[in-house]
XYZ file of C-alpha atoms in Angstrom:
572
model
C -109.848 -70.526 -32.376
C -112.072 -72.525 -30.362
C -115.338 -70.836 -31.284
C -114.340 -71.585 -35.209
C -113.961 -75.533 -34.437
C -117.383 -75.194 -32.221
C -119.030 -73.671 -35.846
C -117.114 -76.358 -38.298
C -118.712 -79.114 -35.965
C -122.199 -78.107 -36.369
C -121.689 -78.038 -40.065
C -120.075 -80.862 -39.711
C -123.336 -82.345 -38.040
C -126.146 -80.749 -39.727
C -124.932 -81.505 -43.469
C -126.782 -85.297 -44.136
C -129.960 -83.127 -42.618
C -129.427 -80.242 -44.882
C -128.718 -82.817 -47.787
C -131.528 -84.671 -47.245
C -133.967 -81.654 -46.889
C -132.157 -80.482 -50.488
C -133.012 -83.810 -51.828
C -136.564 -84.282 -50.860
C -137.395 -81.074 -52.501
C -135.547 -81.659 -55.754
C -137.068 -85.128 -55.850
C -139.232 -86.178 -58.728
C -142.880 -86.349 -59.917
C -144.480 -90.002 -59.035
C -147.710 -90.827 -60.960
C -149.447 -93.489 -59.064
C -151.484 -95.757 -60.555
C -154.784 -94.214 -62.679
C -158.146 -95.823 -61.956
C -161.034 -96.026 -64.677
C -161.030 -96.912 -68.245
C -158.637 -96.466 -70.718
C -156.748 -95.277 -67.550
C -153.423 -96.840 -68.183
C -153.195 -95.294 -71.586
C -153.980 -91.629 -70.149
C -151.048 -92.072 -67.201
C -148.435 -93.509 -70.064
C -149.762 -90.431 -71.911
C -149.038 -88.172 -69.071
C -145.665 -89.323 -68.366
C -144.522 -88.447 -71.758
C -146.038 -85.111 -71.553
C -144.448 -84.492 -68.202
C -140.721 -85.852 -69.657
C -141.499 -84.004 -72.901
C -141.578 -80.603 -70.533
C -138.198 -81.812 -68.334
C -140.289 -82.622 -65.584
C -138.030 -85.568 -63.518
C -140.683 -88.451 -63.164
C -140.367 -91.623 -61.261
C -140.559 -94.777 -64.014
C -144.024 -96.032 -63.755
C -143.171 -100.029 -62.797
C -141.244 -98.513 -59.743
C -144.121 -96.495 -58.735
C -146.976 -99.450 -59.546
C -144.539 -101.609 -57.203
C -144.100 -99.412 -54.450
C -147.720 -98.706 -54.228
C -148.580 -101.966 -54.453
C -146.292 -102.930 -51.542
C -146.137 -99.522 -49.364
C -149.325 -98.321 -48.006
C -149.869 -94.190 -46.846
C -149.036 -91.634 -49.353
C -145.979 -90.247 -47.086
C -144.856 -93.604 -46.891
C -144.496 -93.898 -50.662
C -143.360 -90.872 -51.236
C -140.325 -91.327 -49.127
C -139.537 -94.702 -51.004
C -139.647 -93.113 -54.493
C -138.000 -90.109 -53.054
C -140.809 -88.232 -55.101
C -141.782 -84.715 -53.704
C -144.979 -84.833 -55.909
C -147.653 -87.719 -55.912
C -150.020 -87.385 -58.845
C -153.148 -89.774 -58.853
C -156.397 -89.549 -61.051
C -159.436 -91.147 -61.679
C -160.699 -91.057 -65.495
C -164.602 -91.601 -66.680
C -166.812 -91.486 -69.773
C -169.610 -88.634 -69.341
C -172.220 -87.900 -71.756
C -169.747 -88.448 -74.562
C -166.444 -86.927 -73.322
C -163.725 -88.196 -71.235
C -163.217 -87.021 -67.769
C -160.505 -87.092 -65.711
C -160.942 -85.730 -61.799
C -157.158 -85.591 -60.316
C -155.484 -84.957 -57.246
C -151.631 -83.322 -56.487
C -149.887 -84.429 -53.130
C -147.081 -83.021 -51.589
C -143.919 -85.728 -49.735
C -145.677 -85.757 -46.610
C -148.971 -87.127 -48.185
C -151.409 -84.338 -48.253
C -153.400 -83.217 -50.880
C -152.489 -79.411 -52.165
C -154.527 -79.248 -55.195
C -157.492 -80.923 -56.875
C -157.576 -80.664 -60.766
C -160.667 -81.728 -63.020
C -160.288 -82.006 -66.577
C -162.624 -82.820 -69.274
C -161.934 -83.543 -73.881
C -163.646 -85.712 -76.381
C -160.809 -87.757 -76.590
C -157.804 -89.785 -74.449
C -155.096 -88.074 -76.321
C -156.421 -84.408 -75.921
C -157.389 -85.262 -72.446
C -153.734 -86.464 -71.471
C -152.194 -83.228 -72.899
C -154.900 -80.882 -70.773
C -153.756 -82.677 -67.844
C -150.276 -81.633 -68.570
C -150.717 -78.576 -68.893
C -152.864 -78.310 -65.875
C -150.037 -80.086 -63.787
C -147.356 -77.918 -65.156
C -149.655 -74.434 -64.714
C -149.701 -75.586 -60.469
C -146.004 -74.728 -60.207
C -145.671 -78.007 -57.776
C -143.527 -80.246 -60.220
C -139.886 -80.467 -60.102
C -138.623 -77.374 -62.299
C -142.346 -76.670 -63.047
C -141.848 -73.058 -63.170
C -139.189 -73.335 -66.122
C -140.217 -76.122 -67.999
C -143.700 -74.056 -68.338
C -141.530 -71.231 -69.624
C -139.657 -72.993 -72.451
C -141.877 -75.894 -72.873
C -142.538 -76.739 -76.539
C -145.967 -75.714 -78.173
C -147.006 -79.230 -77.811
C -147.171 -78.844 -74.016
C -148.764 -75.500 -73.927
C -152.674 -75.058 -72.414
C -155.094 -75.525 -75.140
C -157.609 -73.221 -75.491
C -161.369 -74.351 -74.207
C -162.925 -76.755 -76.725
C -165.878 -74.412 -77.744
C -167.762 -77.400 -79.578
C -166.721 -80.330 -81.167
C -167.825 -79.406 -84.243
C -167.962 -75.443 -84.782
C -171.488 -76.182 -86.889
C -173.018 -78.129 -85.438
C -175.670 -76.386 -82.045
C -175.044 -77.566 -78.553
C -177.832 -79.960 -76.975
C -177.974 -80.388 -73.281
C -180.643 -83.316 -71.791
C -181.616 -82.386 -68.613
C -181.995 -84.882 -65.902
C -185.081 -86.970 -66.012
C -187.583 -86.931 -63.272
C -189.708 -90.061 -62.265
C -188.714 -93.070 -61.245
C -185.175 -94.577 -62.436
C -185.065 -91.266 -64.222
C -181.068 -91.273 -64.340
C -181.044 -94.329 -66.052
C -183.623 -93.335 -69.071
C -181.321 -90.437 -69.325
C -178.071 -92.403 -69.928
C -180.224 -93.855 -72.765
C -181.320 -90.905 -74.407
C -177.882 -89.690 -74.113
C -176.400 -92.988 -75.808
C -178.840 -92.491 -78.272
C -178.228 -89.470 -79.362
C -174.458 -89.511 -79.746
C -174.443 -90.305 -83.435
C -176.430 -87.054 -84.266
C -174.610 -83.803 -85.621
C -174.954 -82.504 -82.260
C -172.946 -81.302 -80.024
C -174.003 -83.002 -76.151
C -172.342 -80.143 -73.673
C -172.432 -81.987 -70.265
C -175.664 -80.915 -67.811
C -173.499 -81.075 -64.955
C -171.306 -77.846 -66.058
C -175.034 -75.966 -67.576
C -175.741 -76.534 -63.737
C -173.101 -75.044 -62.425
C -173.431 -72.188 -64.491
C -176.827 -71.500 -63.773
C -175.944 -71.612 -60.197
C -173.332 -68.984 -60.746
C -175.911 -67.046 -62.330
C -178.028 -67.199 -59.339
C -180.727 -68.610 -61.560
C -183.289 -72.057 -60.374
C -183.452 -74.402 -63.321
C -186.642 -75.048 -61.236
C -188.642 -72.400 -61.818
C -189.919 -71.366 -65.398
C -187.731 -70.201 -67.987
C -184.624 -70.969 -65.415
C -182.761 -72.241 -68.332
C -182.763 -69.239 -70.537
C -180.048 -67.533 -68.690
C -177.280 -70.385 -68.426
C -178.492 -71.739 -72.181
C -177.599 -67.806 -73.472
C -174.577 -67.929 -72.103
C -173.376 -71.503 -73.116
C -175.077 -71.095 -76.643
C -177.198 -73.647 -75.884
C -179.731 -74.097 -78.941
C -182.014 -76.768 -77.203
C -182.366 -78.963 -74.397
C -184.278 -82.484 -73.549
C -186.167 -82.976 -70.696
C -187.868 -86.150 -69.654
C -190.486 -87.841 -67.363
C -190.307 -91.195 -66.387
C -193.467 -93.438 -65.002
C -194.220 -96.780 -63.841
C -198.152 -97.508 -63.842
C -199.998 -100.638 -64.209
C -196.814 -102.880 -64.484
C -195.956 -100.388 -67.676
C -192.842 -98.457 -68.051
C -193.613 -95.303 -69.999
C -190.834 -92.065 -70.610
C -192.273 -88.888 -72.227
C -189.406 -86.668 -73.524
C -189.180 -83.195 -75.150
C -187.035 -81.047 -77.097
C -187.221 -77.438 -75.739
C -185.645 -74.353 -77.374
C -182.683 -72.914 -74.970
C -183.466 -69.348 -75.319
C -187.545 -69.454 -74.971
C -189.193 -72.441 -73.435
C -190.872 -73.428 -76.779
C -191.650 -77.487 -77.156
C -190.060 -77.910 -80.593
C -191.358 -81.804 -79.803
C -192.152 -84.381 -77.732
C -192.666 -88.226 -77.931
C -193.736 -90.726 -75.371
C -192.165 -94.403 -75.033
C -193.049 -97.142 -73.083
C -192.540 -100.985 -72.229
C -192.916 -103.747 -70.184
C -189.488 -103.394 -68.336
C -187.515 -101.051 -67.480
C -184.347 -102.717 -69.825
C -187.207 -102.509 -72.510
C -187.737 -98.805 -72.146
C -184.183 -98.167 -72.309
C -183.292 -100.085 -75.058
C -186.646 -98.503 -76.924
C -185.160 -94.685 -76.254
C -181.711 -95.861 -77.081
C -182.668 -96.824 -80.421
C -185.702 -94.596 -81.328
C -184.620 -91.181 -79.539
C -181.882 -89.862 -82.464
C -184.158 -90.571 -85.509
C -187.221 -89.459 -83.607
C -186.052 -85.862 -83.354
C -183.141 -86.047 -85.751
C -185.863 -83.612 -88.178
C -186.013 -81.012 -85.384
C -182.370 -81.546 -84.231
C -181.419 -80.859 -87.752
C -183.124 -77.404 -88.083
C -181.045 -75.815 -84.664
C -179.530 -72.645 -85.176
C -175.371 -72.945 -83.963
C -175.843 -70.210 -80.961
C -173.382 -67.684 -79.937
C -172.365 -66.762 -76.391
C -174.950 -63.993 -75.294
C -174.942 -61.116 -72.991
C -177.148 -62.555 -69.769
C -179.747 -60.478 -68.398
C -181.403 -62.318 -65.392
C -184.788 -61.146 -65.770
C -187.656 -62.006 -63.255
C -188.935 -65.679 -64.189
C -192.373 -63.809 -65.007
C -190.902 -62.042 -67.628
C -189.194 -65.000 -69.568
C -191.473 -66.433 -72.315
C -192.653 -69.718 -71.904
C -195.565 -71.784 -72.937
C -198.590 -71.398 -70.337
C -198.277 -74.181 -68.205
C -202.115 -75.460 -69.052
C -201.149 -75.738 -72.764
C -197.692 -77.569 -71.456
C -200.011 -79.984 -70.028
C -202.585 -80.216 -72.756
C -199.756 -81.448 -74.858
C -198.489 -83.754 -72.408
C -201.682 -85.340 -71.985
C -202.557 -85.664 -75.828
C -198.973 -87.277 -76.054
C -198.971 -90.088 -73.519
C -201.435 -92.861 -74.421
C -204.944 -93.429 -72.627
C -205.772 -96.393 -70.441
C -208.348 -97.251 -72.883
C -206.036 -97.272 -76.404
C -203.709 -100.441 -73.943
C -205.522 -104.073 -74.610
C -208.462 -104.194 -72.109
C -208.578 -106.866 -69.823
C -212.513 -107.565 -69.350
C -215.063 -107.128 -72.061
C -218.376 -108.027 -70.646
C -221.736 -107.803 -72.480
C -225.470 -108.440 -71.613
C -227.981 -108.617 -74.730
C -231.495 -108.791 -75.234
C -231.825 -111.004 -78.543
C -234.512 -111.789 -80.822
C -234.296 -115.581 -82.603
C -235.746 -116.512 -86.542
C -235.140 -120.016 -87.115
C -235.831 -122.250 -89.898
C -235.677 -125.898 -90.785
C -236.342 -127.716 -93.682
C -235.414 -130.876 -95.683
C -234.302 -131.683 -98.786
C -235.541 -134.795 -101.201
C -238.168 -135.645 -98.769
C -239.143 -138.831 -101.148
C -242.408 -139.149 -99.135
C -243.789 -136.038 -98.568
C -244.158 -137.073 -94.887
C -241.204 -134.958 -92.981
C -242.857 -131.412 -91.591
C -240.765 -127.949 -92.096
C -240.142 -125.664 -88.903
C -240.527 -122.083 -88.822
C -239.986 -119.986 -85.510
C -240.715 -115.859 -86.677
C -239.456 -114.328 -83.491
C -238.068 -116.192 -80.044
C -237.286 -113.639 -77.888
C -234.378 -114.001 -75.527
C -231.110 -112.960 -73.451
C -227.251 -113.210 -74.212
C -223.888 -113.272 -72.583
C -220.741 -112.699 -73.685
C -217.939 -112.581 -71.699
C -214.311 -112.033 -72.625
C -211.056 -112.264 -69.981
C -207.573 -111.249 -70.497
C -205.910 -112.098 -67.105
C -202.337 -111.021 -68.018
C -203.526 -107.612 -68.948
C -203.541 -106.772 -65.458
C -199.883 -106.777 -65.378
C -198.345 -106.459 -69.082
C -198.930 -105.054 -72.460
C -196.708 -107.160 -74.255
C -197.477 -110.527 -75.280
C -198.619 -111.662 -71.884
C -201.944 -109.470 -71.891
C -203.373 -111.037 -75.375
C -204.660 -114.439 -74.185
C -207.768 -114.698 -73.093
C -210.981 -116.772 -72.072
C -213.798 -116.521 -74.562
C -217.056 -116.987 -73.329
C -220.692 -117.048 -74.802
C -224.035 -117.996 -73.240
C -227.742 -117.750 -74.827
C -231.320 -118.914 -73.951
C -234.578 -118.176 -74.852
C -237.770 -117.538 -72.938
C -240.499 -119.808 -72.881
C -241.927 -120.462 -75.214
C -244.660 -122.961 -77.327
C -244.380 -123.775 -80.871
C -247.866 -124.353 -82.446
C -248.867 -127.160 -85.080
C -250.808 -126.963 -88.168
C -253.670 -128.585 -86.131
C -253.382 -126.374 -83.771
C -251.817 -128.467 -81.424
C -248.981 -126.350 -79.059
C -245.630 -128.004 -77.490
C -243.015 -125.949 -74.869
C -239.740 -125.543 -76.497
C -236.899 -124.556 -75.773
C -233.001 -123.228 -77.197
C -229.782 -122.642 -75.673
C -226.495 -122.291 -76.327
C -223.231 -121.730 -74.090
C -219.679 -121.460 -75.601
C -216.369 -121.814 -74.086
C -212.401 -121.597 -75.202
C -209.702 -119.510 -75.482
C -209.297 -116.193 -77.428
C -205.853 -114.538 -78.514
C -205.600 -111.176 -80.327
C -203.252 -108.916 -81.988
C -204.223 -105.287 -80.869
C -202.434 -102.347 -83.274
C -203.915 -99.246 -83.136
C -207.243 -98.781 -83.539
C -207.433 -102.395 -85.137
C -208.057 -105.581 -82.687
C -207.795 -108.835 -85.011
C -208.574 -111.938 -83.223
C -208.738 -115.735 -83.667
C -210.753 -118.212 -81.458
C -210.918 -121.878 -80.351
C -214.202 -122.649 -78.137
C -215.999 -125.578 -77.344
C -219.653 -125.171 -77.552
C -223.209 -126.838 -77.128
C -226.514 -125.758 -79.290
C -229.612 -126.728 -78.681
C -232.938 -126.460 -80.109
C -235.780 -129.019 -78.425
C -239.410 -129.466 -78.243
C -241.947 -131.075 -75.651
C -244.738 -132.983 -75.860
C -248.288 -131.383 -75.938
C -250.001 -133.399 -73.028
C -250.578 -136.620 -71.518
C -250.417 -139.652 -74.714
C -253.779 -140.486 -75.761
C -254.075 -143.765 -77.791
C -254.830 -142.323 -81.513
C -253.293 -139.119 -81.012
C -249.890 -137.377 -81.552
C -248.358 -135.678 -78.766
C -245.299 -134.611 -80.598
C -244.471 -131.941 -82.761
C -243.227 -134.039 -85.549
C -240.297 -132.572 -85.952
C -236.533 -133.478 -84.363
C -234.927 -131.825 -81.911
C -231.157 -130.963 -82.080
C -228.429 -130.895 -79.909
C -224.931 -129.751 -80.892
C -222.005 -130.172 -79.618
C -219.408 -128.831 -81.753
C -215.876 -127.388 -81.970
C -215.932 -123.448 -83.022
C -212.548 -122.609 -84.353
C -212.294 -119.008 -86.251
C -211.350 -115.058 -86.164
C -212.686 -111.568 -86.316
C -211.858 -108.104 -85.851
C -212.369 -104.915 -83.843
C -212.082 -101.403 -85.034
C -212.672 -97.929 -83.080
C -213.490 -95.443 -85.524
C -213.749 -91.225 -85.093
C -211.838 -88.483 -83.663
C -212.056 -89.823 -80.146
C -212.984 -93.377 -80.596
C -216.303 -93.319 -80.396
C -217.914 -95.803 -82.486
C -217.157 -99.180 -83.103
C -217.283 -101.455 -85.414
C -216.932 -105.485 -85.570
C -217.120 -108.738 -87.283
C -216.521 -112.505 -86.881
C -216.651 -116.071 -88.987
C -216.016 -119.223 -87.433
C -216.341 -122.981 -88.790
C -218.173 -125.399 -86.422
C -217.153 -129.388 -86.314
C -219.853 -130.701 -84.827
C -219.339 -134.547 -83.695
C -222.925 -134.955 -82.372
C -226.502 -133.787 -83.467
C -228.934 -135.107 -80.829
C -232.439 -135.974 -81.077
C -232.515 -135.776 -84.993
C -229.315 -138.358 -84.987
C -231.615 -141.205 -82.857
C -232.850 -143.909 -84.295
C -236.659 -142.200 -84.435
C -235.410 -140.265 -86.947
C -232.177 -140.652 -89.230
C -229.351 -142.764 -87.006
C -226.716 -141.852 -89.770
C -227.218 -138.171 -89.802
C -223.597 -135.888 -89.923
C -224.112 -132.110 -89.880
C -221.216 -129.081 -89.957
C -222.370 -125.648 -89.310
C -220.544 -122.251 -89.610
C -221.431 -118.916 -88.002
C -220.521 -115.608 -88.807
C -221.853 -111.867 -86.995
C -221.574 -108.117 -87.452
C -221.746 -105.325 -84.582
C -221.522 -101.652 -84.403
C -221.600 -100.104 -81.296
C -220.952 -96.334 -79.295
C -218.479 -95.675 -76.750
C -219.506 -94.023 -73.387
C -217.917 -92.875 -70.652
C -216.209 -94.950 -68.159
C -215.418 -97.854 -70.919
C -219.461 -98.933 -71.187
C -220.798 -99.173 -75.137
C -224.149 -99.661 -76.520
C -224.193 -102.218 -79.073
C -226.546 -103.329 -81.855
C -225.568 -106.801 -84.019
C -226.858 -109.042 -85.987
C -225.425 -112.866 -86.431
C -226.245 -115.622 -88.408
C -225.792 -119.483 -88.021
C -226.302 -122.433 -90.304
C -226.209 -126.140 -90.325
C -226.197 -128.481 -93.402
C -226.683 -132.060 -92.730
C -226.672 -135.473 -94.622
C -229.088 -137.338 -93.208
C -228.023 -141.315 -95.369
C -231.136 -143.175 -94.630
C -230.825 -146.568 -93.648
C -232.073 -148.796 -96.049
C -234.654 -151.068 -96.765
C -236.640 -149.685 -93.451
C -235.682 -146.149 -92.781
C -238.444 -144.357 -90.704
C -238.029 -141.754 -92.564
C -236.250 -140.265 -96.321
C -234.891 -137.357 -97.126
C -231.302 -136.534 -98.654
C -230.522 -133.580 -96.151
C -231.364 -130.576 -94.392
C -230.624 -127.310 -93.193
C -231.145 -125.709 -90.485
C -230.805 -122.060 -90.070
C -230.880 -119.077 -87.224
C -231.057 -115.407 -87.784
C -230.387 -113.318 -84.249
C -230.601 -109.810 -83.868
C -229.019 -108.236 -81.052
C -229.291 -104.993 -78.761
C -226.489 -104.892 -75.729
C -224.895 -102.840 -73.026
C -221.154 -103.332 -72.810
C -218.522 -102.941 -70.236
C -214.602 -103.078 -71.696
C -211.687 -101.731 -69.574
């Protein structure tokens, strides 16, 4: 009798322990609060599912207040009385939704790690369902996954989300920022009839296949076995203050370039904005004409033996693709010219007879022209297309020689200065101009004066000064750019004429002038041309004579300058 009271008190004493061990593994399925977007919506989703199967879960306000409040997983467990915690962590990857998940037992520690993946919320929410109920670790798991409805069942793998349409993988980009001109090409290419199968699972399954997407050919294997019809690959650069991303469309099953296309941009935000929008109709053609692959047996075949492209060609292509340094807006254009000078002056109405004409055949003589883009250095946008425009001319000694026989030392020059802007596109080069400039053509006196005898040459000299406002082009022409060929006009205001405007001669005299010039010229290596021209400028003046005792009569004049040119260029 005494040993049966000894065995009714240790019942007696171990049932609340016994009860509460019962308890805490009947208790129910806590879902703790979801992080990511559209999160909430994918949790609510879940509990359904999970209620839907008779799967006892913990309302969700509880379980958001307890967390909130209760720090620890074992610690919140034991206030929910929940033998399951369930917590997950849902992303947007290359088009599909994502949800990475962890299972917890009461006491806090994590027994299994889940990662699902759909092209929607909705479909994602039931996969996780499924995959929670198929871990046996819920309350009544085992049955509810028995006789759960069809709605709860597994789904089968999502081959494709469209069964026609062939599976695209872009690789990740090399270069600098690479992973962020990828996320572009990817957002650009959602809207195409293509299916974008995630690179981080063609990884994975290349690694299983104990196969280096390194090497050449290394994506045969895993693309044969995925059904992968093509993938993009992409290099990304930063040179000269330019961003630049050359990307190509490569067949899975040979590593044929179907295409390839080369952006670029100032910034980096402009680069990826420029692949966002250009990438899908760029190769939308070539996307269009994929074959939908089938799953294929894999032979792993020694990367020598896969077919691929020789590597020179792969380069060749590359190189014809991605623009020069000399097709961006150069930044210096310096030229040195050896010029030759006709000029000719002559009056009109001379009333008197007594005003001499001026003829100069040939002045020989030297040229500069020198054009500087400063921003160039650093941009190709709209920084790099103002510039300083200069010009500078003289000729060599020389004497002019009178009817008589008489000779006098003259002399020309002419220097121009302003500012330049062009409009580079292609080939073309379109510019406009705005210089200030000073032209001068002067004689000397033949000797000492002697009373009785003229020591001048009888005819004015002329200075200039003028404001040059006009435009012009630039054009490379030939296979490889190798000839050139350019033209200018320009108006010049000139506000001053010099010695012709003194009182010696005619005090009222106004004068406008124009020039205009033609140049063809051969590229060389190293950005140096050879270039041969031939310009033309021309003043007309209105001389108004003072009456009643003008020194001289005439209604006008014009005065006129023919210059043929042979230079050596330097333009990078």
């Amino acid at each position: 009798m005494g040993w049966l009271r000894a065995c009714a008190l240790v019942l007696v004493v171990a049932s609340p322990w016994v009860a509460g061990v019962a308890r805490a593994d009947a208790g129910a399925a806590a879902l703790l609060p979801f992080q990511g977007p559209q999160s909430a919506k994918v949790r609510q989703n879940v509990q359904t599912g999970l209620r839907r199967a008779d799967v006892e879960v913990v309302p969700l306000k509880q379980v958001s207040a307890v967390a909130k409040k209760t720090k620890g997983y074992a610690k919140q467990a034991a206030r929910l009385d929940a033998s399951v915690l369930v917590r997950a962590k849902v992303r947007r990857a290359e088009g599909r939704w994502v949800a990475d998940t962890e299972v917890r037992n009461a006491k806090g520690q994590r027994v299994k790690k889940l990662k699902t993946s759909s092209s929607s919320v909705g479909r994602l929410s039931s996969r996780l369902v499924a995959q929670l109920l198929k871990t046996g670790l819920l309350p009544s798991a085992g049955a509810a996954a028995a006789a759960a409805p069809p709605k709860a069942a597994p789904e089968p793998p999502e081959p494709a989300k469209q069964p026609n349409q062939p599976r695209v993988v872009v690789r990740s980009f090399q270069g600098t920022q690479g992973a962020k001109v990828r996320s572009a090409a990817v957002r650009g290419l959602r809207d195409e009839q293509i299916e974008l199968y995630p690179n981080g699972d063609f990884v994975e399954k290349a690694r299983s296949l104990g196969v280096s997407l390194q090497s050449e050919g290394g994506h045969v294997a895993p693309a044969t076995a995925l059904a992968v019809s093509a993938l993009f690959e992409g290099d990304v650069l930063r040179e000269q203050g330019v961003w630049s991303a050359y990307v190509r469309l490569v067949e899975g099953r040979s590593s044929t370039v179907i295409r390839q296309r080369y952006y670029e941009a100032d910034t980096l935000g402009g680069l990826t904005k420029s692949l966002e929008a250009r990438v899908g109709p760029d190769f939308r053609k070539d996307l269009g004409k994929l074959e939908v692959m089938k799953p294929g047996a894999v032979v792993v075949a020694p990367t020598a033996s896969v077919a691929r492209a020789p590597k020179k060609e792969a380069d060749e292509k590359k190189a014809k693709a991605r623009p020069s340094k000399k097709k961006r807006p150069a930044a210096v254009d310096l030229l040195a010219e050896f010029r030759l000078v006709r000029r000719t002056f002559g009056y009109n109405d001379d009333v008197f007879g007594q005003l001499r004409n001026y003829t100069l055949n040939a002045g020989p003589g030297v040229g500069l022209r020198f054009q500087y883009f400063p921003g160039a250095h650093f941009t190709s946008g709209v920084g790099a297309q103002f510039g300083i425009d200069f010009e500078w001319e003289r000729l060599f000694a020389i004497d002019s020689t009178r009817a008589d026989g008489s000779t006098f030392p003259t002399s020309s020059q002419q220097f121009l200065v302003g500012l330049r802007w062009r409009y580079p596109t292609g080939r073309w080069e379109p510019f406009v101009v705005l210089d200030y400039g000073v032209h001068s053509f002067e004689f000397g006196v033949s000797g000492p004066p002697i009373p009785g005898q003229d020591n001048t040459a009888g005819v004015p000299g002329v200075r200039y000064e003028l404001v040059r406002i006009g435009g012009g082009f630039r054009v490379a022409l030939g296979k490889k750019e190798t000839y050139i060929i350019g033209g200018n006009l320009a108006l010049r205001a000139v506000f001053n004429v010099g010695g012709i405007g003194t009182n010696t001669w005619f005090p009222e005299a106004k004068a406008n002038g124009l020039d205009t010039g033609l140049f063809v010229g051969f590229a060389l290596p190293l950005g140096f041309e050879i270039r041969l021209g031939l310009d033309f400028r021309r003043y007309w003046f209105k001389l108004n004579p003072v009456p009643p005792n003008a020194p001289y009569v005439a209604g006008g004049a014009l005065d006129r300058y023919l210059v043929g040119t042979l230079g050596f260029a330097w333009r990078r």
